[in-house]
Tab-separated table of C-alpha atoms in Angstrom:
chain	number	residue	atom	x	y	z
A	1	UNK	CA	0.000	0.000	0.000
A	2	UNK	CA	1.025	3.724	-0.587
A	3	UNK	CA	-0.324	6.699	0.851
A	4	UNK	CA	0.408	10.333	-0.415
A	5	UNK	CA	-1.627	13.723	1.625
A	6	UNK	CA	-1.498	16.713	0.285
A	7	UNK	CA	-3.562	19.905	1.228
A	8	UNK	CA	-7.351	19.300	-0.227
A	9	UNK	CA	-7.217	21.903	-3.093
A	10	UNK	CA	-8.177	22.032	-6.651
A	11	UNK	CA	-4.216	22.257	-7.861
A	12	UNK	CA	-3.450	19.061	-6.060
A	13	UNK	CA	-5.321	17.119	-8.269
A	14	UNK	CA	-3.259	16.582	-10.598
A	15	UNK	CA	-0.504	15.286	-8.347
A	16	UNK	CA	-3.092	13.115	-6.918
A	17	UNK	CA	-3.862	11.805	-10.579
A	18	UNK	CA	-0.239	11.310	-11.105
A	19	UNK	CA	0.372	9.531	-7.926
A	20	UNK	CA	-2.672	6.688	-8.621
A	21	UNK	CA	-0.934	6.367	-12.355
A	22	UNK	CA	2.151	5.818	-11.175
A	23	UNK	CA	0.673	3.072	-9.506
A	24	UNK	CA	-1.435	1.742	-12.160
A	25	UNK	CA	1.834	1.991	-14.852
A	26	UNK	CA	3.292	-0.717	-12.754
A	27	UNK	CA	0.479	-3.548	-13.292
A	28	UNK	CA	0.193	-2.330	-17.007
A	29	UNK	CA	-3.563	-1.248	-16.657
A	30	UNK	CA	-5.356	-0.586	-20.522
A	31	UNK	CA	-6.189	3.182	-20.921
A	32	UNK	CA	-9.385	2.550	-20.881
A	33	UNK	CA	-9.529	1.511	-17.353
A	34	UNK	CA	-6.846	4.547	-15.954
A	35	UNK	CA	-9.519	6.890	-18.140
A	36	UNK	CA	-12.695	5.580	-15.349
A	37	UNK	CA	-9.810	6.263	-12.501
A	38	UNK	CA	-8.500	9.248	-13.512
A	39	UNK	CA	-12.164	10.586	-13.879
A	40	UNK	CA	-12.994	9.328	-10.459
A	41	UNK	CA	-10.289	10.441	-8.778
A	42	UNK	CA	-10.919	14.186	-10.154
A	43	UNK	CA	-14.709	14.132	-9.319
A	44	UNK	CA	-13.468	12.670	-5.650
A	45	UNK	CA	-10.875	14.440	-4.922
A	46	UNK	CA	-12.613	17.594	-6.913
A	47	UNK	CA	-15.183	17.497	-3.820
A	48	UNK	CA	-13.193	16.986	-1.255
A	49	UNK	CA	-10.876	20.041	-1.871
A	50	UNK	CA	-14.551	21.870	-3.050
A	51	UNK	CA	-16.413	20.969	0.213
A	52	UNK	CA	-14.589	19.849	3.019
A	53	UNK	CA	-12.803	22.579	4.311
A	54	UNK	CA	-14.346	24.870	2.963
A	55	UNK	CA	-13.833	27.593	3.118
A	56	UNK	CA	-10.352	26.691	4.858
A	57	UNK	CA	-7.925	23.804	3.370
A	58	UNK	CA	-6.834	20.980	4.816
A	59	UNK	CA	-5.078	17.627	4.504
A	60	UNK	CA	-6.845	14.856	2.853
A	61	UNK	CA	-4.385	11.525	2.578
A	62	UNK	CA	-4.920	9.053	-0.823
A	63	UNK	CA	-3.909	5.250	-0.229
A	64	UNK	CA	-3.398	3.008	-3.051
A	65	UNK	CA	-3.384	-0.468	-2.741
A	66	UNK	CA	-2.919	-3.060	-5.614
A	67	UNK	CA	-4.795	-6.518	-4.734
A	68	UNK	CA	-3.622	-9.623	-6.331
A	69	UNK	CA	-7.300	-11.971	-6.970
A	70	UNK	CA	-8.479	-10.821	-8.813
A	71	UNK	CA	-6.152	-7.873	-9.647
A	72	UNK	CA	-7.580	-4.900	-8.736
A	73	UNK	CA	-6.872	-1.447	-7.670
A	74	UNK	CA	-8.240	0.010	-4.108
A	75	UNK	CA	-8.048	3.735	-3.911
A	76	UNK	CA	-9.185	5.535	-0.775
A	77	UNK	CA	-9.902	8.952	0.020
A	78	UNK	CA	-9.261	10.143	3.723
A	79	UNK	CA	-10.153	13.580	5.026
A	80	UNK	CA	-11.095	15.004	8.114
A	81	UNK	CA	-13.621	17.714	6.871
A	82	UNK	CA	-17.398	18.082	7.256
A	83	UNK	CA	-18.907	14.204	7.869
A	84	UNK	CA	-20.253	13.546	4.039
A	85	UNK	CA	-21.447	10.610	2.704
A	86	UNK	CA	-22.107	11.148	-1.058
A	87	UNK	CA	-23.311	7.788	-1.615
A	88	UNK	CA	-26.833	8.870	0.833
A	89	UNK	CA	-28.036	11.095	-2.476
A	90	UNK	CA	-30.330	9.569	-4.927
A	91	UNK	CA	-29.012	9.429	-8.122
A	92	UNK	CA	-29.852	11.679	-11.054
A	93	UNK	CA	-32.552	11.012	-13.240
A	94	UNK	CA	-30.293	10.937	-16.458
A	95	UNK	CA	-33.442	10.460	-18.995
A	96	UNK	CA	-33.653	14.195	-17.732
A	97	UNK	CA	-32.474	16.941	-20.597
A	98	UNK	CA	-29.651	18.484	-18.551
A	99	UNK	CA	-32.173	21.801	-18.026
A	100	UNK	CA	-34.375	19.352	-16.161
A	101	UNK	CA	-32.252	17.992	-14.743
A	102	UNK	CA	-31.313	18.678	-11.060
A	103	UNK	CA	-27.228	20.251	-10.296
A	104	UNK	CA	-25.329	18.070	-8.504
A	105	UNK	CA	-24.471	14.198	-8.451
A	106	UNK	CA	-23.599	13.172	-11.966
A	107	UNK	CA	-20.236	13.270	-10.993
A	108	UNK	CA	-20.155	10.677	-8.172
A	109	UNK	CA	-23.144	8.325	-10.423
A	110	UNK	CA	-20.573	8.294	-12.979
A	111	UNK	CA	-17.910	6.932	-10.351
A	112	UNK	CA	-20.697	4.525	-9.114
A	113	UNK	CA	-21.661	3.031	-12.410
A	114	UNK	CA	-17.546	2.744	-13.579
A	115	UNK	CA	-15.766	1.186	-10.579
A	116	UNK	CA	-16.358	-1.973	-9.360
A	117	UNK	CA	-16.768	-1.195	-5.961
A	118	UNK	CA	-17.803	2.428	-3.675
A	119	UNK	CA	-17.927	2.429	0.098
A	120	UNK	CA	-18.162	5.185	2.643
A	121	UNK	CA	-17.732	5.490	6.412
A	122	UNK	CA	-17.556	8.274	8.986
A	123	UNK	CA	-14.781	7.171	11.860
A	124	UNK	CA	-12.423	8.440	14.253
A	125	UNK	CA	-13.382	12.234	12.415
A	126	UNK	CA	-12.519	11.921	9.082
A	127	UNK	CA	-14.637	10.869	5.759
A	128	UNK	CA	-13.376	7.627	4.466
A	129	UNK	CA	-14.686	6.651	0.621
A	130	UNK	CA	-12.814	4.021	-0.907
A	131	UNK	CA	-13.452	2.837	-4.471
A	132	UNK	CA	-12.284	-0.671	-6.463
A	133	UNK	CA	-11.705	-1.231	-9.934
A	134	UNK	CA	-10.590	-4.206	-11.348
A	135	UNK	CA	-7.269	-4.086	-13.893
């Protein structure tokens, strides 16, 4: 497992996406696959630095952990901001023309419906949302 924190902000997204790559360059993951991540990771991580804090910063920690059977990747997203569970909000109603539609939570149905796995939990003070994709 590796771990990187960084101060929840918009810029450190990219380092973030960089980071989980790194990762995934060592397993040889298809683009297609890093694609889902890297979007997830930015619409995570995008909220976190967006909402957390606000309208301070603070840390938020990324773990990466590579699982053999089957071989899979196991990102999670640790910060100690405002208790959030994303998962709680029903999703959008995507037959909905976008001007009917309602702002807010395409973003995390998109990370639903592309990873393999999404869990959250509220412990010890910090927001813990981990997601799974397989490689």
């Amino acid at each position: 497992m590796k771990e990187l924190t960084v101060d929840a902000t918009v810029a450190n997204i990219e380092q973030v996406t960089e980071f989980v790559n790194t990762q995934l360059g060592e397993r040889g993951c298809s683009p297609k696959v890093q694609a889902q991540i890297d979007i997830a990771i930015d619409e995570l991580f995008g909220n976190i630095a967006s909402y957390a804090y606000n309208p301070e910063v603070g840390p938020a920690t990324v773990r990466v952990e590579l699982i053999e059977e089957p071989l899979s990747i196991v990102i999670t997203f640790i910060d100690h901001g405002v208790p959030y569970d994303p998962l709680k909000n029903e999703d959008p109603d995507i037959k909905l023309s976008a001007d009917e539609r309602k702002i807010g939570g395409l973003g995390i149905y998109m990370v639903k419906k592309t990873m393999d796995g999404i869990s959250y939990e509220y412990k010890n003070g910090q927001n813990i949302l981990t997601i799974t994709k397989k490689i």
